[in-house]
XYZ file of C-alpha atoms in Angstrom:
319
model
C -3.288 12.219 -1.138
C -1.139 15.261 -0.427
C 2.594 15.745 -0.760
C 2.890 14.650 2.876
C 1.747 11.198 1.737
C 4.764 10.727 -0.490
C 6.840 7.730 0.579
C 9.462 8.735 3.128
C 11.157 5.384 3.565
C 11.245 1.882 2.175
C 12.943 -1.167 3.687
C 13.915 1.080 6.591
C 15.944 3.301 4.261
C 15.199 7.017 3.778
C 13.690 7.973 0.428
C 16.098 9.990 -1.714
C 15.121 11.622 -5.001
C 17.630 10.874 -7.721
C 18.471 13.896 -9.854
C 21.068 13.971 -12.591
C 21.838 17.585 -11.732
C 23.036 17.508 -8.103
C 24.603 21.008 -7.875
C 27.772 19.365 -6.627
C 26.015 17.647 -3.737
C 27.426 14.195 -3.200
C 24.958 11.343 -3.492
C 24.690 8.878 -0.609
C 26.029 5.333 -1.031
C 23.810 3.111 -3.159
C 22.826 0.858 -0.271
C 21.914 3.646 2.167
C 18.821 5.042 0.423
C 15.512 4.084 -1.078
C 15.991 5.683 -4.480
C 13.010 7.453 -6.020
C 13.060 7.852 -9.794
C 10.490 10.356 -10.969
C 9.977 12.793 -13.838
C 7.478 15.592 -14.346
C 6.293 15.769 -17.968
C 4.919 19.268 -17.362
C 8.048 20.804 -15.802
C 9.899 22.834 -18.456
C 13.044 22.754 -16.298
C 13.287 19.006 -16.871
C 13.328 19.531 -20.617
C 10.979 16.684 -21.434
C 13.281 14.025 -19.944
C 11.662 10.597 -20.061
C 11.584 8.133 -17.179
C 13.727 5.815 -19.296
C 16.403 8.499 -19.646
C 16.283 9.295 -15.923
C 16.548 5.636 -14.977
C 19.441 5.118 -17.377
C 21.258 8.057 -15.783
C 20.561 6.567 -12.353
C 22.108 3.229 -13.314
C 25.165 5.036 -14.649
C 25.567 7.278 -11.601
C 24.691 5.044 -8.647
C 26.222 1.577 -8.326
C 23.210 -0.569 -9.301
C 24.639 -3.651 -7.593
C 24.299 -1.879 -4.237
C 20.725 -0.629 -4.642
C 18.396 -2.306 -2.141
C 15.217 -0.251 -2.464
C 13.677 1.446 -5.495
C 10.680 3.784 -5.591
C 8.990 4.291 -8.958
C 7.500 7.767 -8.896
C 5.832 9.689 -11.700
C 6.841 8.095 -14.995
C 5.110 10.582 -17.288
C 1.410 11.052 -17.828
C 0.543 8.182 -15.521
C -3.174 8.386 -16.243
C -2.444 7.463 -19.866
C 0.666 5.261 -19.788
C 0.587 2.214 -17.514
C 3.178 1.157 -14.985
C 4.228 -1.593 -17.390
C 6.553 1.052 -18.889
C 8.789 1.671 -15.826
C 8.370 -1.894 -14.545
C 9.685 -3.204 -17.869
C 12.747 -0.981 -17.633
C 13.487 -2.122 -14.074
C 13.133 -5.755 -15.100
C 15.464 -5.203 -18.038
C 18.106 -4.076 -15.515
C 17.589 -7.064 -13.206
C 21.065 -8.462 -13.823
C 22.558 -5.190 -12.632
C 20.199 -4.694 -9.649
C 21.520 -7.756 -7.848
C 20.828 -6.482 -4.310
C 17.304 -5.177 -4.930
C 14.960 -6.237 -2.118
C 12.101 -3.701 -2.198
C 10.143 -1.912 -4.920
C 7.265 0.539 -4.613
C 5.330 1.274 -7.807
C 3.407 4.520 -8.149
C 4.599 6.930 -5.472
C 2.452 9.754 -6.807
C 0.515 12.374 -4.860
C -2.546 14.399 -5.795
C -0.546 17.155 -7.500
C 0.670 14.513 -9.976
C -2.353 12.217 -10.260
C -5.308 11.184 -8.136
C -4.790 7.660 -6.797
C -7.550 6.240 -9.006
C -6.079 7.888 -12.093
C -2.810 5.977 -11.807
C -2.767 3.322 -14.525
C -1.243 0.184 -13.080
C -0.439 -3.145 -14.773
C 0.676 -6.696 -13.923
C 2.961 -6.005 -10.976
C 3.811 -9.685 -10.452
C 6.321 -9.320 -13.275
C 8.603 -7.789 -10.634
C 8.263 -10.846 -8.407
C 9.130 -13.136 -11.285
C 12.181 -11.066 -12.249
C 13.454 -10.600 -8.678
C 13.179 -13.862 -6.710
C 14.908 -12.262 -3.691
C 12.457 -9.354 -3.405
C 11.137 -9.089 0.160
C 8.806 -6.078 -0.116
C 6.456 -4.908 -2.857
C 4.245 -1.839 -2.660
C 1.761 -0.484 -5.191
C -0.303 2.711 -5.262
C -3.320 2.707 -7.562
C -5.849 0.016 -8.449
C -6.894 1.012 -11.968
C -5.698 -1.658 -14.382
C -3.975 -3.533 -11.570
C -3.330 -7.190 -12.330
C -1.978 -9.721 -9.866
C -2.263 -13.208 -11.346
C -1.419 -16.016 -8.907
C 2.320 -16.279 -8.436
C 4.804 -18.330 -6.429
C 7.473 -16.389 -4.564
C 9.560 -17.714 -1.688
C 10.993 -14.447 -0.350
C 8.199 -11.846 -0.245
C 7.569 -10.756 3.356
C 5.586 -7.559 2.843
C 2.883 -6.635 0.320
C 1.031 -3.307 0.286
C -1.634 -2.304 -2.226
C -2.940 1.250 -1.775
C -5.996 1.988 -3.880
C -9.216 3.926 -4.128
C -10.760 0.752 -5.497
C -9.149 -2.700 -5.487
C -10.376 -5.023 -8.259
C -11.712 -8.315 -6.907
C -9.786 -10.158 -9.608
C -6.521 -8.751 -8.251
C -7.495 -9.802 -4.726
C -8.241 -13.318 -5.924
C -4.801 -13.446 -7.516
C -3.115 -12.334 -4.298
C -5.018 -14.902 -2.246
C -4.301 -17.574 -4.849
C -0.556 -16.935 -4.685
C 1.979 -19.077 -2.875
C 3.771 -16.624 -0.585
C 5.079 -18.746 2.308
C 7.241 -15.962 3.802
C 4.523 -13.276 3.829
C 4.370 -11.528 7.221
C 2.660 -8.218 6.398
C -0.304 -7.685 4.093
C -2.020 -4.321 3.713
C -4.884 -3.854 1.265
C -6.767 -0.617 0.659
C -10.065 -1.936 -0.688
C -11.639 1.386 -1.656
C -15.078 2.036 -3.088
C -17.185 0.604 -5.892
C -17.318 3.949 -7.713
C -13.592 3.597 -8.413
C -13.407 -0.083 -9.242
C -13.413 -1.550 -5.737
C -15.684 -4.531 -6.309
C -14.345 -6.702 -3.472
C -17.071 -8.102 -1.214
C -16.572 -9.756 2.155
C -16.900 -13.370 0.872
C -13.867 -12.683 -1.376
C -11.779 -12.385 1.800
C -12.664 -15.882 3.029
C -9.401 -17.606 1.962
C -7.428 -14.947 3.850
C -9.534 -14.979 7.014
C -9.142 -18.727 7.545
C -5.513 -18.196 8.551
C -4.265 -21.078 6.418
C -3.419 -19.059 3.300
C -0.394 -17.206 4.731
C 0.738 -19.038 7.880
C 3.486 -16.533 8.769
C 1.217 -13.481 8.561
C 1.611 -11.216 11.592
C 0.166 -7.899 10.365
C -3.080 -7.555 8.442
C -4.524 -4.345 7.069
C -7.978 -4.326 5.460
C -8.360 -0.591 5.102
C -10.066 2.285 3.345
C -13.265 0.360 2.648
C -16.870 1.410 2.318
C -17.649 -2.043 3.759
C -15.589 -1.506 6.910
C -18.360 -2.569 9.303
C -18.958 -5.825 7.432
C -15.221 -6.464 7.324
C -14.926 -5.836 11.055
C -17.737 -8.310 11.708
C -16.023 -10.944 9.565
C -12.657 -10.338 11.207
C -14.230 -10.650 14.668
C -14.648 -14.400 14.205
C -11.823 -15.029 11.718
C -9.207 -17.652 12.664
C -6.428 -15.530 11.124
C -6.666 -13.033 13.993
C -5.118 -15.458 16.476
C -1.812 -15.410 14.594
C -1.662 -11.618 14.194
C 0.315 -9.129 16.217
C -1.254 -6.036 14.641
C -4.539 -5.317 12.878
C -5.401 -2.280 10.757
C -9.026 -1.470 9.896
C -8.435 2.248 9.417
C -9.466 4.846 6.841
C -12.880 3.350 6.130
C -16.488 3.795 7.180
C -16.236 1.986 10.518
C -19.027 2.893 12.941
C -20.256 1.734 16.322
C -21.737 -1.439 14.822
C -18.371 -2.566 13.444
C -16.480 -1.710 16.618
C -19.072 -3.557 18.712
C -18.662 -6.647 16.529
C -14.909 -6.565 17.149
C -15.303 -6.251 20.901
C -17.957 -8.967 21.083
C -15.975 -11.405 18.939
C -12.835 -13.336 19.757
C -10.285 -11.836 22.170
C -8.025 -9.148 20.721
C -5.890 -8.695 23.816
C -2.939 -10.546 22.270
C -2.480 -7.759 19.721
C 0.174 -5.117 20.154
C -1.799 -2.592 18.088
C -5.240 -2.008 16.597
C -5.495 0.862 14.114
C -8.993 2.298 13.653
C -8.122 5.886 12.720
C -10.472 7.741 10.376
C -13.660 6.287 11.818
C -17.266 7.190 12.635
C -17.454 5.908 16.197
C -19.300 7.822 18.865
C -17.346 9.142 21.824
C -18.946 6.461 23.993
C -17.788 3.676 21.660
C -14.313 5.160 21.453
C -14.137 4.992 25.228
C -15.526 1.458 25.340
C -12.989 0.258 22.767
C -10.030 1.850 24.506
C -11.082 0.593 27.928
C -11.518 -2.945 26.639
C -8.067 -3.210 25.078
C -5.576 -0.665 26.345
C -5.319 -2.122 29.884
C -4.071 -5.313 28.197
C -1.244 -3.463 26.461
C -2.956 -3.022 23.087
C -2.153 0.319 21.452
C -5.450 1.525 19.949
C -5.399 4.328 17.369
C -8.769 6.094 17.478
C -7.628 9.388 15.982
C -9.488 11.290 13.263
C -13.112 10.784 14.257
C -15.246 11.832 11.272
C -18.794 13.084 10.822
C -21.010 11.875 7.963
C -21.597 14.227 5.084
C -24.845 16.202 5.170
C -26.018 14.555 8.392
C -27.098 11.514 6.391
C -26.057 9.040 9.028
C -24.341 5.829 7.844
C -25.075 6.686 4.196
C -22.959 9.799 4.554
C -19.833 7.982 5.692
C -16.792 8.088 3.441
C -13.390 6.476 3.073
C -10.204 8.463 3.503
C -9.139 7.831 -0.110
C -11.336 7.244 -3.157
C -10.671 9.170 -6.341
């Protein structure tokens, strides 16, 4: 993931990097930005400042009671120290962060750490500490834990990974999240810990697990065709407004399963970008759905590596 993949907004608020040294530039009001706290352990200009020191300075500079969105960026050598370190510091400040509604953990790009090098932890600690949190995002699946949790307010959950552990998926699907409207999971590849198989998705696909779900993303998977086939007959689709099966190894067989399954014409959007469809199947897909008002993203058609056919297909993000 390049620098362009860095988070640009959260909760509809523009991402703003907090820096103690502002060169006299006035900081925006606390409630008008998604504040990114990040340190570079290899930048001599930062003088070895720790994430704890940077976060402390943030709480002393910006009114913490007004902060609505917080982005946890690089917290040090993130391939050695887990996200439990910054998460613990945020939780310790919970009584001061009274307006916090959204947190994203691990907004790192390739120059800082490959996605599968980011050492995550039990991110549900944030949900326990902040009962009013409405959005939680996580980048990185290594060490990720998500034991079943009850949370009345969470409306959006995003897990971006090069390999999502099946145990974490089971925890998500075992959680009581009655307000959940958007769920996006990057399932990844087995080489980087993505051991989810299609039967693991069964509780989600029934449509009874999260009754308010309106957007579902099952993305970045080396099993994208099998997922598409399962989704094609899944009851959950009827309640959705948008479906994202992008960034994986989707080919003609997966797209055909979608078109031959239940109607998708009630959707407002279907995202299939980064795919391995032929031009003919691209056309067939667009012609089947776009006249019904479905916005279909078929950008970024890929070719298999080394002309190996389906075995040469690859996800957008792995390591």
